[in-house]
């Protein structure tokens, strides 16, 4: 999997911002980062994970009391890369809202569920998918058994994380993740992965 920053950078428009010292040109992700918005798009690999973790740590250093918003449109990816993002989300001090646009599958759904309580959202037509981790290994029988035990250990850990953030029992999580389990936004809300379905951005109370 390639880092979507490398893959899609040529398609991102640049924006001109009027600042005290004149105009400044930003690429769109950098401009959104100024607003404390992070995008997780495409497959989650080590490069994507490093980028997201660095952005989270930067925003915490910038203001540890101000909310961070993460938008997710991802089919999932490498479990350890996703867990690095998850652990960083839990580690830093700012509250984090998560919103799925398009899809949040596999590790994408876990990161969606990992937002702060009552701050996990889905747009109406987004799809969410949960399942158990998969793995493949070739080699000597002993090595295959070692890797099988590691996948089983990761499966238990992921189940525990979903249990923590959805409020569902461990056995129920285990059954739900046994096979690819696709959900609508409504189903994901009932399951406890998200808190609210948003079709319109809330209008500030001071708006006329």
mmCIF file of C-alpha atoms in Angstrom:
data_model
loop_
_atom_site.group_PDB
_atom_site.id
_atom_site.type_symbol
_atom_site.label_atom_id
_atom_site.label_comp_id
_atom_site.label_asym_id
_atom_site.label_seq_id
_atom_site.Cartn_x
_atom_site.Cartn_y
_atom_site.Cartn_z
ATOM 1 C CA UNK A 1 0.000 0.000 0.000
ATOM 2 C CA UNK A 2 1.263 3.459 -0.890
ATOM 3 C CA UNK A 3 0.900 6.490 1.292
ATOM 4 C CA UNK A 4 -2.125 8.406 -0.042
ATOM 5 C CA UNK A 5 -0.189 11.609 0.595
ATOM 6 C CA UNK A 6 2.236 10.512 -2.136
ATOM 7 C CA UNK A 7 -0.452 9.008 -4.367
ATOM 8 C CA UNK A 8 -2.950 11.845 -4.391
ATOM 9 C CA UNK A 9 -0.902 14.963 -3.658
ATOM 10 C CA UNK A 10 -1.030 16.054 -7.299
ATOM 11 C CA UNK A 11 -4.844 16.130 -7.132
ATOM 12 C CA UNK A 12 -5.051 18.330 -4.041
ATOM 13 C CA UNK A 13 -5.799 21.977 -4.725
ATOM 14 C CA UNK A 14 -3.825 24.736 -3.105
ATOM 15 C CA UNK A 15 -5.589 27.419 -1.136
ATOM 16 C CA UNK A 16 -4.610 31.051 -0.650
ATOM 17 C CA UNK A 17 -4.955 32.383 2.882
ATOM 18 C CA UNK A 18 -4.817 36.055 3.778
ATOM 19 C CA UNK A 19 -2.524 36.493 6.778
ATOM 20 C CA UNK A 20 -1.134 39.491 8.645
ATOM 21 C CA UNK A 21 2.004 39.447 6.508
ATOM 22 C CA UNK A 22 0.126 39.003 3.255
ATOM 23 C CA UNK A 23 -1.091 36.033 1.272
ATOM 24 C CA UNK A 24 0.210 32.529 1.870
ATOM 25 C CA UNK A 25 -0.378 29.406 -0.222
ATOM 26 C CA UNK A 26 -1.097 26.100 1.525
ATOM 27 C CA UNK A 27 -1.712 22.614 0.227
ATOM 28 C CA UNK A 28 -5.159 21.569 1.399
ATOM 29 C CA UNK A 29 -4.092 18.973 4.034
ATOM 30 C CA UNK A 30 -1.799 21.534 5.681
ATOM 31 C CA UNK A 31 -4.589 24.098 5.716
ATOM 32 C CA UNK A 32 -6.972 21.594 7.299
ATOM 33 C CA UNK A 33 -4.328 20.673 9.878
ATOM 34 C CA UNK A 34 -4.360 24.316 10.987
ATOM 35 C CA UNK A 35 -8.044 23.743 11.770
ATOM 36 C CA UNK A 36 -7.075 20.571 13.708
ATOM 37 C CA UNK A 37 -8.542 18.257 11.064
ATOM 38 C CA UNK A 38 -6.805 14.995 10.122
ATOM 39 C CA UNK A 39 -7.787 12.689 7.249
ATOM 40 C CA UNK A 40 -7.184 8.931 7.240
ATOM 41 C CA UNK A 41 -7.766 7.863 3.643
ATOM 42 C CA UNK A 42 -6.919 4.668 1.791
ATOM 43 C CA UNK A 43 -5.073 1.698 3.211
ATOM 44 C CA UNK A 44 -3.482 2.008 6.640
ATOM 45 C CA UNK A 45 0.207 1.095 6.465
ATOM 46 C CA UNK A 46 3.286 2.201 8.397
ATOM 47 C CA UNK A 47 3.699 5.399 6.348
ATOM 48 C CA UNK A 48 0.081 6.464 6.880
ATOM 49 C CA UNK A 49 0.336 5.527 10.559
ATOM 50 C CA UNK A 50 3.492 7.587 11.060
ATOM 51 C CA UNK A 51 1.914 10.595 9.349
ATOM 52 C CA UNK A 52 -1.266 10.434 11.449
ATOM 53 C CA UNK A 53 0.623 9.867 14.718
ATOM 54 C CA UNK A 54 2.909 12.830 14.032
ATOM 55 C CA UNK A 55 -0.081 15.051 13.268
ATOM 56 C CA UNK A 56 -1.786 13.994 16.505
ATOM 57 C CA UNK A 57 1.334 14.694 18.562
ATOM 58 C CA UNK A 58 1.862 18.042 16.837
ATOM 59 C CA UNK A 59 -1.706 19.145 17.534
ATOM 60 C CA UNK A 60 -1.396 18.105 21.178
ATOM 61 C CA UNK A 61 1.771 20.176 21.509
ATOM 62 C CA UNK A 62 0.032 23.104 19.817
ATOM 63 C CA UNK A 63 -2.953 23.045 22.172
ATOM 64 C CA UNK A 64 -3.545 20.125 24.572
ATOM 65 C CA UNK A 65 -7.052 21.330 25.454
ATOM 66 C CA UNK A 66 -8.513 21.833 21.977
ATOM 67 C CA UNK A 67 -10.464 19.141 20.122
ATOM 68 C CA UNK A 68 -9.026 17.218 17.176
ATOM 69 C CA UNK A 69 -11.259 15.955 14.350
ATOM 70 C CA UNK A 70 -10.396 12.802 12.389
ATOM 71 C CA UNK A 71 -12.208 11.965 9.139
ATOM 72 C CA UNK A 72 -11.944 8.335 8.022
ATOM 73 C CA UNK A 73 -12.410 6.816 4.567
ATOM 74 C CA UNK A 74 -10.401 3.611 4.718
ATOM 75 C CA UNK A 75 -10.670 -0.090 3.826
ATOM 76 C CA UNK A 76 -8.346 -0.927 6.722
ATOM 77 C CA UNK A 77 -4.823 -2.226 6.491
ATOM 78 C CA UNK A 78 -1.948 -3.426 8.647
ATOM 79 C CA UNK A 79 -3.085 -4.214 12.195
ATOM 80 C CA UNK A 80 0.068 -2.977 13.931
ATOM 81 C CA UNK A 81 -0.005 0.275 11.948
ATOM 82 C CA UNK A 82 -3.621 0.817 12.974
ATOM 83 C CA UNK A 83 -2.855 0.030 16.604
ATOM 84 C CA UNK A 84 -0.092 2.648 16.585
ATOM 85 C CA UNK A 85 -2.702 5.258 15.599
ATOM 86 C CA UNK A 86 -5.158 3.881 18.164
ATOM 87 C CA UNK A 87 -2.627 4.025 20.998
ATOM 88 C CA UNK A 88 -1.630 7.572 20.075
ATOM 89 C CA UNK A 89 -5.293 8.638 20.044
ATOM 90 C CA UNK A 90 -5.711 7.255 23.561
ATOM 91 C CA UNK A 91 -2.362 8.651 24.747
ATOM 92 C CA UNK A 92 -2.729 12.326 23.889
ATOM 93 C CA UNK A 93 -4.746 14.795 25.950
ATOM 94 C CA UNK A 94 -7.082 16.518 23.458
ATOM 95 C CA UNK A 95 -10.579 15.142 22.928
ATOM 96 C CA UNK A 96 -10.902 13.438 19.539
ATOM 97 C CA UNK A 97 -13.965 13.265 17.326
ATOM 98 C CA UNK A 98 -14.122 10.667 14.553
ATOM 99 C CA UNK A 99 -16.305 10.782 11.440
ATOM 100 C CA UNK A 100 -16.605 8.148 8.716
ATOM 101 C CA UNK A 101 -17.116 9.355 5.163
ATOM 102 C CA UNK A 102 -17.357 6.623 2.535
ATOM 103 C CA UNK A 103 -16.204 3.595 4.488
ATOM 104 C CA UNK A 104 -14.492 2.546 7.683
ATOM 105 C CA UNK A 105 -13.586 -1.114 7.337
ATOM 106 C CA UNK A 106 -11.399 -3.394 9.428
ATOM 107 C CA UNK A 107 -8.853 -1.184 11.260
ATOM 108 C CA UNK A 108 -10.740 1.837 9.942
ATOM 109 C CA UNK A 109 -13.789 0.804 11.979
ATOM 110 C CA UNK A 110 -11.677 0.322 15.102
ATOM 111 C CA UNK A 111 -10.270 3.849 14.783
ATOM 112 C CA UNK A 112 -13.786 5.162 14.205
ATOM 113 C CA UNK A 113 -14.958 3.520 17.429
ATOM 114 C CA UNK A 114 -11.927 4.893 19.298
ATOM 115 C CA UNK A 115 -13.120 8.505 19.252
ATOM 116 C CA UNK A 116 -14.309 10.097 22.479
ATOM 117 C CA UNK A 117 -17.777 9.102 23.672
ATOM 118 C CA UNK A 118 -20.582 11.088 22.015
ATOM 119 C CA UNK A 119 -18.052 12.364 19.450
ATOM 120 C CA UNK A 120 -18.153 9.460 16.962
ATOM 121 C CA UNK A 121 -20.121 10.208 13.815
ATOM 122 C CA UNK A 122 -21.099 8.789 10.441
ATOM 123 C CA UNK A 123 -22.462 10.424 7.338
ATOM 124 C CA UNK A 124 -25.732 8.790 6.201
ATOM 125 C CA UNK A 125 -24.404 6.644 3.357
ATOM 126 C CA UNK A 126 -21.120 5.531 4.889
ATOM 127 C CA UNK A 127 -20.442 1.825 5.334
ATOM 128 C CA UNK A 128 -18.731 0.218 8.287
ATOM 129 C CA UNK A 129 -17.219 -3.266 8.315
ATOM 130 C CA UNK A 130 -15.759 -5.279 11.178
ATOM 131 C CA UNK A 131 -14.000 -8.636 11.058
ATOM 132 C CA UNK A 132 -11.256 -10.646 12.707
ATOM 133 C CA UNK A 133 -7.649 -10.096 11.642
ATOM 134 C CA UNK A 134 -6.265 -12.217 8.839
ATOM 135 C CA UNK A 135 -2.757 -13.463 8.294
ATOM 136 C CA UNK A 136 -0.798 -15.740 6.030
ATOM 137 C CA UNK A 137 2.631 -17.252 6.476
ATOM 138 C CA UNK A 138 4.764 -19.784 4.640
ATOM 139 C CA UNK A 139 7.642 -21.709 6.119
ATOM 140 C CA UNK A 140 8.371 -24.445 8.600
ATOM 141 C CA UNK A 141 5.486 -25.866 10.589
ATOM 142 C CA UNK A 142 6.911 -24.525 13.855
ATOM 143 C CA UNK A 143 7.119 -20.991 12.448
ATOM 144 C CA UNK A 144 3.596 -21.236 11.041
ATOM 145 C CA UNK A 145 2.309 -22.203 14.496
ATOM 146 C CA UNK A 146 4.158 -19.263 16.070
ATOM 147 C CA UNK A 147 2.553 -16.840 13.618
ATOM 148 C CA UNK A 148 -0.873 -18.441 14.127
ATOM 149 C CA UNK A 149 -0.557 -17.821 17.877
ATOM 150 C CA UNK A 150 0.369 -14.195 17.198
ATOM 151 C CA UNK A 151 -2.704 -13.701 14.982
ATOM 152 C CA UNK A 152 -4.860 -15.294 17.692
ATOM 153 C CA UNK A 153 -3.351 -12.914 20.260
ATOM 154 C CA UNK A 154 -4.087 -9.916 18.017
ATOM 155 C CA UNK A 155 -7.640 -11.175 17.544
ATOM 156 C CA UNK A 156 -8.208 -11.234 21.313
ATOM 157 C CA UNK A 157 -6.713 -7.764 21.724
ATOM 158 C CA UNK A 158 -8.856 -6.269 18.956
ATOM 159 C CA UNK A 159 -11.961 -7.885 20.446
ATOM 160 C CA UNK A 160 -11.115 -6.295 23.804
ATOM 161 C CA UNK A 161 -10.745 -2.874 22.179
ATOM 162 C CA UNK A 162 -14.113 -3.156 20.434
ATOM 163 C CA UNK A 163 -15.616 -4.360 23.722
ATOM 164 C CA UNK A 164 -14.251 -1.293 25.510
ATOM 165 C CA UNK A 165 -15.553 1.234 22.992
ATOM 166 C CA UNK A 166 -18.900 -0.309 22.000
ATOM 167 C CA UNK A 167 -20.137 -1.498 25.385
ATOM 168 C CA UNK A 168 -20.901 -4.931 23.919
ATOM 169 C CA UNK A 169 -19.886 -8.136 25.683
ATOM 170 C CA UNK A 170 -16.747 -9.981 24.602
ATOM 171 C CA UNK A 171 -18.651 -13.023 23.297
ATOM 172 C CA UNK A 172 -20.965 -10.795 21.271
ATOM 173 C CA UNK A 173 -17.953 -9.013 19.775
ATOM 174 C CA UNK A 174 -16.330 -12.347 18.956
ATOM 175 C CA UNK A 175 -19.418 -13.525 17.077
ATOM 176 C CA UNK A 176 -19.833 -10.204 15.248
ATOM 177 C CA UNK A 177 -16.218 -10.254 14.048
ATOM 178 C CA UNK A 178 -16.117 -13.926 13.035
ATOM 179 C CA UNK A 179 -16.689 -13.042 9.363
ATOM 180 C CA UNK A 180 -16.811 -9.826 7.316
ATOM 181 C CA UNK A 181 -19.697 -7.957 8.937
ATOM 182 C CA UNK A 182 -20.933 -4.997 6.898
ATOM 183 C CA UNK A 183 -23.066 -2.349 8.588
ATOM 184 C CA UNK A 184 -25.047 0.676 7.570
ATOM 185 C CA UNK A 185 -24.639 3.818 9.630
ATOM 186 C CA UNK A 186 -27.798 2.885 11.538
ATOM 187 C CA UNK A 187 -26.486 -0.604 12.294
ATOM 188 C CA UNK A 188 -23.128 0.789 13.432
ATOM 189 C CA UNK A 189 -24.950 3.165 15.781
ATOM 190 C CA UNK A 190 -26.970 0.308 17.259
ATOM 191 C CA UNK A 191 -23.793 -1.736 17.683
ATOM 192 C CA UNK A 192 -22.019 1.109 19.488
ATOM 193 C CA UNK A 193 -19.306 1.938 16.960
ATOM 194 C CA UNK A 194 -20.692 5.436 16.411
ATOM 195 C CA UNK A 195 -22.869 7.738 18.496
ATOM 196 C CA UNK A 196 -24.710 9.786 15.891
ATOM 197 C CA UNK A 197 -25.519 9.935 12.173
ATOM 198 C CA UNK A 198 -24.934 13.401 10.715
ATOM 199 C CA UNK A 199 -26.581 14.552 7.488
ATOM 200 C CA UNK A 200 -25.923 18.270 8.052
ATOM 201 C CA UNK A 201 -23.246 20.107 9.961
ATOM 202 C CA UNK A 202 -24.655 21.665 13.114
ATOM 203 C CA UNK A 203 -25.338 25.390 12.828
ATOM 204 C CA UNK A 204 -23.565 27.434 15.541
ATOM 205 C CA UNK A 205 -25.982 28.847 18.096
ATOM 206 C CA UNK A 206 -24.843 32.417 17.400
ATOM 207 C CA UNK A 207 -25.548 32.122 13.645
ATOM 208 C CA UNK A 208 -28.435 34.080 12.210
#
